[in-house]
Short mmCIF file of C-alpha atoms in Angstrom, two decimals:
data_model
loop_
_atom_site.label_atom_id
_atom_site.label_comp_id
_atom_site.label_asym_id
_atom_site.label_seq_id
_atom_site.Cartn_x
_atom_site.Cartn_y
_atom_site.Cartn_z
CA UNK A 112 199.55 37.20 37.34
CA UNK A 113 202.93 38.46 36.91
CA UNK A 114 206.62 37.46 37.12
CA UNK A 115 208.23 41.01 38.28
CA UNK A 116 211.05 41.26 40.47
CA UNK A 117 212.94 44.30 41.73
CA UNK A 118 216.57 44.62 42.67
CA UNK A 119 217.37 47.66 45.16
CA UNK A 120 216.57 49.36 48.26
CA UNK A 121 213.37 51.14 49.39
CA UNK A 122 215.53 53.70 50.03
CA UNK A 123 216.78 54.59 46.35
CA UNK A 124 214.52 57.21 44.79
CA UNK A 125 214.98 55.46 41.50
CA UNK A 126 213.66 52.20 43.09
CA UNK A 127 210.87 54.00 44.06
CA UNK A 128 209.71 55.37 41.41
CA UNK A 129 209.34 51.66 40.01
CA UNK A 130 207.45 50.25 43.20
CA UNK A 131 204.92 53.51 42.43
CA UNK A 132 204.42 52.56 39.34
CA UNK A 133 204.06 48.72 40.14
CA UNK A 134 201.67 49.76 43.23
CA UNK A 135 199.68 52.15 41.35
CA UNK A 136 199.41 49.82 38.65
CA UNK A 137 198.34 47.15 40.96
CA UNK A 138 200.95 44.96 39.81
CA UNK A 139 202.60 41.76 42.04
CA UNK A 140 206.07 42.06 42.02
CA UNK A 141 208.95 40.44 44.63
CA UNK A 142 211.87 42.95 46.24
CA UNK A 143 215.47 41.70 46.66
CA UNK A 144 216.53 44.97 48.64
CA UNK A 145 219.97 44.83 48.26
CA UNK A 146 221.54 47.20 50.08
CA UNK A 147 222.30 50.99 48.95
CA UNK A 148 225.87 51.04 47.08
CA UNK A 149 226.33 47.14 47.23
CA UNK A 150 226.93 44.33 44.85
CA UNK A 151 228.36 40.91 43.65
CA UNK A 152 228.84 39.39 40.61
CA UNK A 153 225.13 37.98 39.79
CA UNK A 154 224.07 42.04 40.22
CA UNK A 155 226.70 42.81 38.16
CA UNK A 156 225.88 40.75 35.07
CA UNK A 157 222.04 41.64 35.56
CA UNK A 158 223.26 45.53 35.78
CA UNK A 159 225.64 46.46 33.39
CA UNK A 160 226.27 49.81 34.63
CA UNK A 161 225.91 48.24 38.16
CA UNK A 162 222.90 50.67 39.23
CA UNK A 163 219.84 50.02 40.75
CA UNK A 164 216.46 49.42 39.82
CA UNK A 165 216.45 46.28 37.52
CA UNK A 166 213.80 44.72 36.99
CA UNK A 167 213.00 40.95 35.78
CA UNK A 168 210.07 40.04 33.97
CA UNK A 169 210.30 36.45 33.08
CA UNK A 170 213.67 36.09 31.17
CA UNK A 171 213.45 40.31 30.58
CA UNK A 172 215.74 41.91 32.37
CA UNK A 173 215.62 45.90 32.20
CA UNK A 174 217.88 48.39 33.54
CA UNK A 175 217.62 52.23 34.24
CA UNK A 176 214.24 53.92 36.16
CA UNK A 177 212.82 55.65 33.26
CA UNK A 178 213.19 52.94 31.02
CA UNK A 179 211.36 50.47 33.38
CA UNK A 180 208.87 53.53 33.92
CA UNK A 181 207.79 53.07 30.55
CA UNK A 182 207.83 49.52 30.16
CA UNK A 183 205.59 48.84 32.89
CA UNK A 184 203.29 51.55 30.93
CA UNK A 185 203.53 49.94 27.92
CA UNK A 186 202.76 46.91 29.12
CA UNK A 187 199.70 47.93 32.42
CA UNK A 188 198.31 50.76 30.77
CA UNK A 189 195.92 51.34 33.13
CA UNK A 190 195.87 53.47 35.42
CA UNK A 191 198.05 55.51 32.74
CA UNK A 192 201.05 57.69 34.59
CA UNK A 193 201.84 59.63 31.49
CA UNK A 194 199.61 62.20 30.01
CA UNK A 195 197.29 60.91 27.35
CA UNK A 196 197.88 64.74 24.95
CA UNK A 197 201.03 64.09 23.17
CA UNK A 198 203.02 67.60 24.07
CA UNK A 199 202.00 67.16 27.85
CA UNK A 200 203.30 63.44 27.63
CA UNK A 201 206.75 65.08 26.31
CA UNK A 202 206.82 67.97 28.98
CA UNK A 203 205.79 65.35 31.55
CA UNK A 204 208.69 62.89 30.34
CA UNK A 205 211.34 66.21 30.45
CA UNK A 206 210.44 66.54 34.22
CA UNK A 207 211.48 63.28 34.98
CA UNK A 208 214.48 64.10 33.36
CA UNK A 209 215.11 67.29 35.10
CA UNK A 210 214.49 65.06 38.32
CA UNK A 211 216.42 62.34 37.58
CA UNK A 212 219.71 64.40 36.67
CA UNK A 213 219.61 68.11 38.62
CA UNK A 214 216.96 67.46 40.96
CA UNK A 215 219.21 64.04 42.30
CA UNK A 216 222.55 65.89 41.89
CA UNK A 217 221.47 68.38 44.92
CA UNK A 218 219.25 66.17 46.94
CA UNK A 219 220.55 62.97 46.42
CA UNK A 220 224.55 62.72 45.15
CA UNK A 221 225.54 65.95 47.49
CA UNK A 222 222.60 66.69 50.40
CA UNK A 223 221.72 62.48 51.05
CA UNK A 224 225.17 60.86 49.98
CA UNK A 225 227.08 63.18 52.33
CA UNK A 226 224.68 62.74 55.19
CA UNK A 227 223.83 59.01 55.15
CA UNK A 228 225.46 56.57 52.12
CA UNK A 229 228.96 58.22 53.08
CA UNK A 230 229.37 57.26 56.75
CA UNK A 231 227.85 54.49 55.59
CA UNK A 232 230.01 52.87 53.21
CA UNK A 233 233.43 54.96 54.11
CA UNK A 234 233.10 55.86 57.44
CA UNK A 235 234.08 59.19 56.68
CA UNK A 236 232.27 62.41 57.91
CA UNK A 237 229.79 64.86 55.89
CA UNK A 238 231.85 67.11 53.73
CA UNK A 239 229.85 70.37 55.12
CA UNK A 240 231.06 72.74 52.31
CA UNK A 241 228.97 69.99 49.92
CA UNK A 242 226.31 70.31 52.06
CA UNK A 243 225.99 73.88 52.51
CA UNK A 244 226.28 74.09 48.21
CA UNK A 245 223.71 71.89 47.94
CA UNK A 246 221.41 73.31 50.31
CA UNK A 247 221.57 76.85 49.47
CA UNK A 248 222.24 77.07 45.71
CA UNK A 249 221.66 73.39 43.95
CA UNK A 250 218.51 73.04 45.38
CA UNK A 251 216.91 76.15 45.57
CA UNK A 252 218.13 76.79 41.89
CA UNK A 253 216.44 73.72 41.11
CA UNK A 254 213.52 74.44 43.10
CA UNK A 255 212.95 77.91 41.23
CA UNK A 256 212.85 76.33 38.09
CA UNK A 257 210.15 73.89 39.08
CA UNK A 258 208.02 76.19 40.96
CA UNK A 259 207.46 78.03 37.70
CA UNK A 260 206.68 74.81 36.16
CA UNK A 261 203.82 73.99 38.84
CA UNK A 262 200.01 74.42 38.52
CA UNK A 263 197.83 75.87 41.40
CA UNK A 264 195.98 73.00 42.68
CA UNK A 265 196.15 69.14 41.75
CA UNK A 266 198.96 67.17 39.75
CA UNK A 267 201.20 68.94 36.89
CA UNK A 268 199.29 67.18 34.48
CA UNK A 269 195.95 66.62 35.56
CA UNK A 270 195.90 63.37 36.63
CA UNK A 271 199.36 61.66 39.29
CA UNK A 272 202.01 61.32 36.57
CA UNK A 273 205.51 60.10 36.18
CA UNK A 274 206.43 63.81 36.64
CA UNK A 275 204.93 64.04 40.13
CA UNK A 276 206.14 60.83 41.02
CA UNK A 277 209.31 61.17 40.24
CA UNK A 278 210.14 64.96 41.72
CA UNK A 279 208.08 63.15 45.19
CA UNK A 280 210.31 60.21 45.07
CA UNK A 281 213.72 62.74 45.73
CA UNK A 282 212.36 64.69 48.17
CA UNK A 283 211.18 61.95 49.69
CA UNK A 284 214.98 60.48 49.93
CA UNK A 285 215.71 63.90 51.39
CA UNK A 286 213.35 63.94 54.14
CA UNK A 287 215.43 60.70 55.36
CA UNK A 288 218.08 63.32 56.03
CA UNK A 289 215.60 65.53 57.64
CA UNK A 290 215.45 68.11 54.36
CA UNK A 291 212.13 69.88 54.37
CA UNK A 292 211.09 72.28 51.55
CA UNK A 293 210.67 75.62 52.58
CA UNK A 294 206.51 76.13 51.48
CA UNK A 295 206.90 79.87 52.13
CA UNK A 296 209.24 79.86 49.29
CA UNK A 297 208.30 77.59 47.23
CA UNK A 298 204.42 77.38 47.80
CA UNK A 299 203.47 75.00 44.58
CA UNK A 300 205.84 72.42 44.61
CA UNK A 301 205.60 72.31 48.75
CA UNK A 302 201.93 71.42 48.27
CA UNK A 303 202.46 68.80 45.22
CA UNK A 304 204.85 66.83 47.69
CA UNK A 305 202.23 67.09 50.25
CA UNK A 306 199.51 65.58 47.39
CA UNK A 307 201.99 63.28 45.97
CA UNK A 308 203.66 61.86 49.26
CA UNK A 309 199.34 61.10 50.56
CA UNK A 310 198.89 58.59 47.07
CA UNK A 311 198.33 54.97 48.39
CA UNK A 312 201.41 53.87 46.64
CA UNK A 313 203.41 56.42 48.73
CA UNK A 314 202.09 55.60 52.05
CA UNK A 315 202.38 51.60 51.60
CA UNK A 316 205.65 52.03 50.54
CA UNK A 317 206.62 54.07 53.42
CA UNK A 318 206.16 51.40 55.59
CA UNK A 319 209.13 49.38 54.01
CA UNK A 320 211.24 52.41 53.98
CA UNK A 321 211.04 52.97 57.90
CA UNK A 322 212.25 49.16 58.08
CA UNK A 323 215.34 49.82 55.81
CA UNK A 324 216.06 52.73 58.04
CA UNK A 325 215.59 51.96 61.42
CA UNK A 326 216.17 47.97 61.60
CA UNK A 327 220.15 46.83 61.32
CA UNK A 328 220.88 45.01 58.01
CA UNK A 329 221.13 42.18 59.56
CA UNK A 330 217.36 41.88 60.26
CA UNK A 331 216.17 44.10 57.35
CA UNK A 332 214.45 40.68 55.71
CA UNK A 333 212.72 39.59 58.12
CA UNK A 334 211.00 42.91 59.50
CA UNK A 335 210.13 43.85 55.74
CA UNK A 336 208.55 40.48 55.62
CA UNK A 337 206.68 41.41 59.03
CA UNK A 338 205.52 44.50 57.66
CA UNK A 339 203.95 42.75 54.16
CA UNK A 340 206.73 42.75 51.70
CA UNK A 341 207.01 39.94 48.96
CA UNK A 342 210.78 39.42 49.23
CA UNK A 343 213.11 37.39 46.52
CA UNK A 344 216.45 36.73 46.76
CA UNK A 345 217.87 37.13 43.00
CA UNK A 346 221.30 38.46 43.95
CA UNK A 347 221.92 37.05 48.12
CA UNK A 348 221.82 33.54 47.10
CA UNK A 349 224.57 33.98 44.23
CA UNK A 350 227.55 35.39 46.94
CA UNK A 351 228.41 38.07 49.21
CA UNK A 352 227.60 41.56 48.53
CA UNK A 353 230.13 43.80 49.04
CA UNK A 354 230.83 47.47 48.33
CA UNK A 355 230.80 48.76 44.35
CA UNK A 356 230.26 51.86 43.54
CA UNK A 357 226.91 51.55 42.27
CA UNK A 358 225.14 54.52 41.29
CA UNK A 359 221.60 54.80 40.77
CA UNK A 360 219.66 55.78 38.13
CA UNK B 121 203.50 70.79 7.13
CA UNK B 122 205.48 71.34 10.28
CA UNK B 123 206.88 74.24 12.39
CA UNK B 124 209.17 72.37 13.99
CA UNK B 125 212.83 74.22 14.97
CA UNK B 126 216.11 73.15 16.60
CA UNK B 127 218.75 74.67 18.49
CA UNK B 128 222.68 72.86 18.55
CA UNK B 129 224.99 72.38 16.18
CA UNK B 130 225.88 69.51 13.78
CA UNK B 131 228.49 68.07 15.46
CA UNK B 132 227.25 66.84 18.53
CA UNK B 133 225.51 63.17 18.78
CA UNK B 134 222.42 64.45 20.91
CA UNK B 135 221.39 66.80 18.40
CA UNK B 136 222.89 64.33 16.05
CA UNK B 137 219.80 61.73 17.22
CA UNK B 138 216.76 64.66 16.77
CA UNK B 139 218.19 65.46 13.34
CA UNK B 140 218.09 61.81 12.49
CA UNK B 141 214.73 61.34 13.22
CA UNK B 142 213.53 64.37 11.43
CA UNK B 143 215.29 63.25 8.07
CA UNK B 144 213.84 59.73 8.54
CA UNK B 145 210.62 60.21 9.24
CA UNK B 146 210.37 63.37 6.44
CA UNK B 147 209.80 66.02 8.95
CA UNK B 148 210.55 69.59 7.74
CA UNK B 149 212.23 71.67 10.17
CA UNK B 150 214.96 74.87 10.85
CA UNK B 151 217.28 74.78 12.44
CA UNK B 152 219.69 77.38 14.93
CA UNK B 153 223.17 75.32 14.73
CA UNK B 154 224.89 77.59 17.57
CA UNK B 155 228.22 76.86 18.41
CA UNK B 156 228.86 74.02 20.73
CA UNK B 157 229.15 75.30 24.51
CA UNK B 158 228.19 78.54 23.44
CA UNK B 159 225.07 80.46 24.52
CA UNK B 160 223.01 83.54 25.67
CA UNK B 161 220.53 84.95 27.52
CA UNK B 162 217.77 83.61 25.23
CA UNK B 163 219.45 80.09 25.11
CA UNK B 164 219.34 79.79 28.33
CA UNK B 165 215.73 80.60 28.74
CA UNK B 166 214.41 77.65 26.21
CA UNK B 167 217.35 75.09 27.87
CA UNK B 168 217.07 75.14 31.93
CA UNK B 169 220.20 72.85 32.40
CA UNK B 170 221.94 75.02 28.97
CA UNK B 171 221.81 72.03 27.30
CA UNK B 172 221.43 71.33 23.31
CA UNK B 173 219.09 70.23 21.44
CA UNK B 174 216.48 72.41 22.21
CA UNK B 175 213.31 71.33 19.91
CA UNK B 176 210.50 74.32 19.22
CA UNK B 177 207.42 73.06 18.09
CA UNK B 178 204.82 75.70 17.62
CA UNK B 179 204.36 76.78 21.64
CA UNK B 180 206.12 74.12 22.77
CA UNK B 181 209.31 73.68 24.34
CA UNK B 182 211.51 70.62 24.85
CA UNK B 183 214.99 69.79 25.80
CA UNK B 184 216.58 66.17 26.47
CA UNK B 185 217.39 64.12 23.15
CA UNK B 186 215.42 61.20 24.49
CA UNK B 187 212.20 63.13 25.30
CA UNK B 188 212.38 65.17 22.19
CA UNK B 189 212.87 61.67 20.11
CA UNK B 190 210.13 59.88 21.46
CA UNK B 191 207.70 62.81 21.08
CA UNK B 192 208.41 62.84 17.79
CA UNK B 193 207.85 59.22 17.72
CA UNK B 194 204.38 60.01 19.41
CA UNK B 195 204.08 62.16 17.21
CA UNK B 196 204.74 61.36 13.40
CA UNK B 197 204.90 57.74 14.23
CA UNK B 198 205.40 56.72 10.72
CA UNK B 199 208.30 55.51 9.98
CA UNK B 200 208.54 53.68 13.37
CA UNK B 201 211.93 53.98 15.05
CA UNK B 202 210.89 52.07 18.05
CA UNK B 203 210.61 48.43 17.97
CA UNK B 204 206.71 47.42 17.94
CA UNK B 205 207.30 44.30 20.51
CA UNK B 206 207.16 46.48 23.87
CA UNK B 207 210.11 43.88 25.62
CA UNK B 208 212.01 44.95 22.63
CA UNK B 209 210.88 48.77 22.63
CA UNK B 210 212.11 49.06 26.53
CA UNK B 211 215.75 46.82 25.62
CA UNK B 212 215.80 49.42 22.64
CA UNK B 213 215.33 52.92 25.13
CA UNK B 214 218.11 50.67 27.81
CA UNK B 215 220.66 50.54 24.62
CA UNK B 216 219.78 54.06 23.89
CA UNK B 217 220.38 55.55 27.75
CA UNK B 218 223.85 53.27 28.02
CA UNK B 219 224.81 55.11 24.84
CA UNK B 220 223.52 58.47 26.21
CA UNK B 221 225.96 57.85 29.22
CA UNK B 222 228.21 55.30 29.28
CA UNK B 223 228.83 55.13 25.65
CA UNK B 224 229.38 59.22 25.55
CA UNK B 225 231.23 59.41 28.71
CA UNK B 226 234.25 57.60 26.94
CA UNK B 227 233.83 59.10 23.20
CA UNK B 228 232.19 62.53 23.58
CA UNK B 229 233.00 63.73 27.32
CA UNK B 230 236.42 62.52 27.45
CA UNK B 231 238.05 61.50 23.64
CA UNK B 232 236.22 64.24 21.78
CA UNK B 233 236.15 66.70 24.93
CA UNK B 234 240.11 66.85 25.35
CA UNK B 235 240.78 66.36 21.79
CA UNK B 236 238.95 69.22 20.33
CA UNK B 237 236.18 71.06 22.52
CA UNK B 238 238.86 71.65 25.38
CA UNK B 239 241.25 73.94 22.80
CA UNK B 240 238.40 75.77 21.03
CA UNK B 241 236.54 76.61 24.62
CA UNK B 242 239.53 76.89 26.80
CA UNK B 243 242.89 77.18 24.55
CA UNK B 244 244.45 74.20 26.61
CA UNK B 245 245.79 70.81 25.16
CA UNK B 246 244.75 67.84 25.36
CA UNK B 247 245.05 65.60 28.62
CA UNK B 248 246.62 62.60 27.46
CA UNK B 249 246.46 60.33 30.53
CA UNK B 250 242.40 61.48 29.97
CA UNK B 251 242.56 60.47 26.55
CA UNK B 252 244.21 57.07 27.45
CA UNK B 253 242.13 56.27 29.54
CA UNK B 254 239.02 56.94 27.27
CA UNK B 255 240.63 54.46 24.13
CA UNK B 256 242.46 51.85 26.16
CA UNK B 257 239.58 51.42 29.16
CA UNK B 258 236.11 53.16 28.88
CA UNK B 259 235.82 53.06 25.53
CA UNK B 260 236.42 48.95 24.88
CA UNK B 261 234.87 48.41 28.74
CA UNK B 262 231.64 49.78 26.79
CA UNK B 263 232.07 48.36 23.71
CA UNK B 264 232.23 44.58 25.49
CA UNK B 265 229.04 44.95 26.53
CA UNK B 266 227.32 46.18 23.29
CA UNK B 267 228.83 43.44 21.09
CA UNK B 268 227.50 41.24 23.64
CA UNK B 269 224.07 42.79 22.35
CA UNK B 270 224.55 42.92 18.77
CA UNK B 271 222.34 40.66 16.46
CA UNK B 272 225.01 38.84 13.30
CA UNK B 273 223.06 41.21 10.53
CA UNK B 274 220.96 43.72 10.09
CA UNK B 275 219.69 46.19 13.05
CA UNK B 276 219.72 45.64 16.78
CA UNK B 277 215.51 45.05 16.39
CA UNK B 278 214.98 44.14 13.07
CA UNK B 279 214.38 47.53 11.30
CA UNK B 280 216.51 50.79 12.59
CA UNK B 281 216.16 51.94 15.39
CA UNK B 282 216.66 54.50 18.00
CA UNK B 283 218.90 51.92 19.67
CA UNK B 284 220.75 51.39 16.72
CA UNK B 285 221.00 55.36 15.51
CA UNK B 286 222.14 56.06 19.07
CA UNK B 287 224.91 54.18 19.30
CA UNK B 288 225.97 55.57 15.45
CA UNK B 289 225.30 59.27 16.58
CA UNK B 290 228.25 58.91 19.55
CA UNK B 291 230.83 56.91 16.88
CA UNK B 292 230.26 60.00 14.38
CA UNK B 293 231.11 62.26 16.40
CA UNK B 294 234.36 60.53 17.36
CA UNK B 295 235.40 60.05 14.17
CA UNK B 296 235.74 63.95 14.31
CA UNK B 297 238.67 63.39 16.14
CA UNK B 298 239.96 60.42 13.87
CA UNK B 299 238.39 57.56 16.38
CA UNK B 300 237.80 54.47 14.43
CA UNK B 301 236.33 51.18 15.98
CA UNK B 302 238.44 48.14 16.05
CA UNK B 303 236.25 45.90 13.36
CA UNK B 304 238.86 42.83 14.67
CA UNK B 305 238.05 43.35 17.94
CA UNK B 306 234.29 44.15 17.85
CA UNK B 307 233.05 42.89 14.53
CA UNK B 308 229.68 42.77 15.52
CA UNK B 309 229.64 46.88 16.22
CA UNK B 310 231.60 47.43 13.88
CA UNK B 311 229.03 45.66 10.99
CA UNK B 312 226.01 47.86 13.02
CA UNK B 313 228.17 51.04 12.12
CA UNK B 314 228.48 51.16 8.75
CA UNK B 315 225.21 50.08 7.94
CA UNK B 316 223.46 53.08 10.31
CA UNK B 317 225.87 55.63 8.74
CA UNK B 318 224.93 54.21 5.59
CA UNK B 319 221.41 55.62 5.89
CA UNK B 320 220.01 58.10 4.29
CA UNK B 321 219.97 60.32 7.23
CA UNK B 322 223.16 60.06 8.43
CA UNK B 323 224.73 60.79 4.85
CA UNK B 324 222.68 64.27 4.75
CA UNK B 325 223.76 65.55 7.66
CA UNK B 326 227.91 64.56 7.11
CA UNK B 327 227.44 67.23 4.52
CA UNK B 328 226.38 69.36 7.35
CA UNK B 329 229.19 67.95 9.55
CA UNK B 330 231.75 68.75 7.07
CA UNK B 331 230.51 72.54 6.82
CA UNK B 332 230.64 72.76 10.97
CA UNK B 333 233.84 71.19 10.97
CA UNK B 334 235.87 72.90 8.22
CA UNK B 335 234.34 76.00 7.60
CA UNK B 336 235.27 79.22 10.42
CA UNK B 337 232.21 80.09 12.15
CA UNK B 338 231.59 83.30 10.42
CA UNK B 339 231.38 81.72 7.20
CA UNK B 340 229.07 78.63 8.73
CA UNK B 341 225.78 79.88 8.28
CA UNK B 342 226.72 81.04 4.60
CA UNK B 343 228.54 77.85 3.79
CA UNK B 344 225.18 75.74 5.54
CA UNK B 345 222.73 76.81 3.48
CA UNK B 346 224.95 76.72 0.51
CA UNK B 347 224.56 72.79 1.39
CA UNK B 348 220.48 73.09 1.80
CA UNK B 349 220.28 73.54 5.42
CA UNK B 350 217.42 75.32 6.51
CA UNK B 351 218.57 77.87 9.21
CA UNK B 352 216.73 79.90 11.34
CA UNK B 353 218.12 82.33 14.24
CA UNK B 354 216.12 81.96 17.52
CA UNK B 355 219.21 82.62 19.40
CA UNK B 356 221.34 84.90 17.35
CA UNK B 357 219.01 87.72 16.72
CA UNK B 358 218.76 88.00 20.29
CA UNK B 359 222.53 88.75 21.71
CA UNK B 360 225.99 87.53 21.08
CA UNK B 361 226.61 84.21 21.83
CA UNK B 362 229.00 83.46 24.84
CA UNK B 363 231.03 80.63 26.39
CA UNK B 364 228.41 78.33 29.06
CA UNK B 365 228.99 74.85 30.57
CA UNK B 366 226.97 73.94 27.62
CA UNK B 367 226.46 69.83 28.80
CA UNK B 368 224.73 68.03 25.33
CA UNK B 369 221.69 65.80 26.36
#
């Protein structure tokens, strides 16, 4: 039995690379999904640089996506999500990096912050000159680097690794602004999403994201606990959340 | 015996943290000490995001400080530079990403940026209100927090770290542009400081430092392995070396 909670939204890609891991894993965990871009002063002592995931374990508290990542490896090692062979762990590990930092920059801080988190938390309208950068040159430069990096059938690695996981949980992000790879031009990676997005952990976790989507904040709670989420409440009960500009990692 | 090579130059802290691990754990290696935010054609085939240090290992290719450190970890584990406990090992990789980006975003992307890459890449001076705002807010706003997580002797985890060496490698490099720590003010740091620069490691490569610092660049290579650097030219050989958005990892 474990003592895992999670601070953030289903709809952060960094979140979800955690809840993969902790579904995979088959780990119990609790969710306070805090909404995208908010905070108070409890999340703000438990996250220094006042991101989301963090996760508690017991009295642990652990910031940052990769670092969690590996923590909940070192910790469940099995199923393993990195590569056993110590140069494919590495390349595996620089993927996730390359996801984390250019693959977000394009989908996530330009193509999904302009067309959802902005309106969102300023009110203000898409900025379509972002848009159109990110769209046609951030992400397709991106995209051209990882297709060489891809393998003809199965995961990059052999087995579902952090590296899948990770490039599946931004796309994924994207699709909630209706961006769809282009398979015709990038053939490999369009058929990893397709493998990654059908893992169990995926799918479950889908469920949860339609709720943060489509239900009004107000409600969110109670529909995620309709649809089978274990919900905590680390950072509601300390105050109101209110805007900070919280970036994910 | 190893046939392990680098590419990036002394002075920066992310190549800073590979070199450190080398020396400590006794691993021999060349390396290509290109000018900072320089680079070619062959550079940027090895570094997708034009980013230093590059490690070459045999085949293999890696970029990212933190995924070339912990594969070397993986694989020379002896000495350790990750704490053993695995709560301990994750707070250590959290201290080491806050250094990689909060920590440098004060000292290396804006102090060290305006104070000395900005004139030798771009001939302009320095932005003061930039470099105000690095020393009189980013700079302490980060250091609060680490003296919050500083242990009254020794090293962060008991023996060195790559916590502890991180945090060292951004504080050299600021002292390149005559940034000293306020001991009266953050003792705590200040203690973990000297005794990480006082490692063997870290007083090898100052000689280096010195060289890449004082020496014109035409004379570097001569002057370096007048000081027992180990050189090699996997970029040079293959075209001149021009000005990129080099961004250090």
């Amino acid at each position: 039995m474990s003592d895992i909670r999670v601070i953030g939204s289903y709809i952060s890609p960094y979140v979800r690379k955690v809840l993969v891991f902790l579904e995979t894993k088959g780990i119990a965990y609790e969710i306070d999904p805090i909404a995208p871009f908010a905070g108070n002063e409890a999340f703000a002592r438990l996250s220094p640089l006042k991101r989301v995931p963090v996760l508690l374990d017991g009295g642990l508290v652990l910031n940052d996506s990769s670092v969690i990542c590996q923590y909940l490896e070192d910790k469940f090692p099995e199923p393993s999500l990195y590569p056993r062979d110590i140069a494919q762990r590495a390349r595996a590990r620089w993927i996730e990096e390359f996801a984390d930092t250019r693959l977000a920059d394009g989908l996530i801080w330009r193509l999904f912050y302009e067309r959802s988190i902005k309106k969102r938390t300023t009110g203000r309208e898409a900025d379509e000159a972002v848009v159109r950068q990110a769209r046609e040159v951030d992400i397709p430069a991106a995209l051209d680097y990882l297709e060489t990096q891809m393998v003809a059938d199965g995961f990059m690695f052999g087995e579902a690794s952090i590296a899948d996981i990770s490039i599946a949980c931004y796309f994924r992000t994207a699709q909630f602004v209706r961006y769809e790879i282009d398979a015709a031009r990038w053939p490999r990676t369009a058929a990893l999403l397709d493998r990654t997005w059908a893992l169990p952990a995926f799918r479950k976790l889908a469920r949860f994201e339609d709720c943060s989507l489509r239900v009004p904040l107000a409600e969110q709670r109670g529909a995620l606990r309709a649809a089978g989420a274990s919900l905590t409440d680390v950072t509601l009960g300390t105050g109101p959340l209110r805007p900070v500009a919280v970036r994910t990692t």
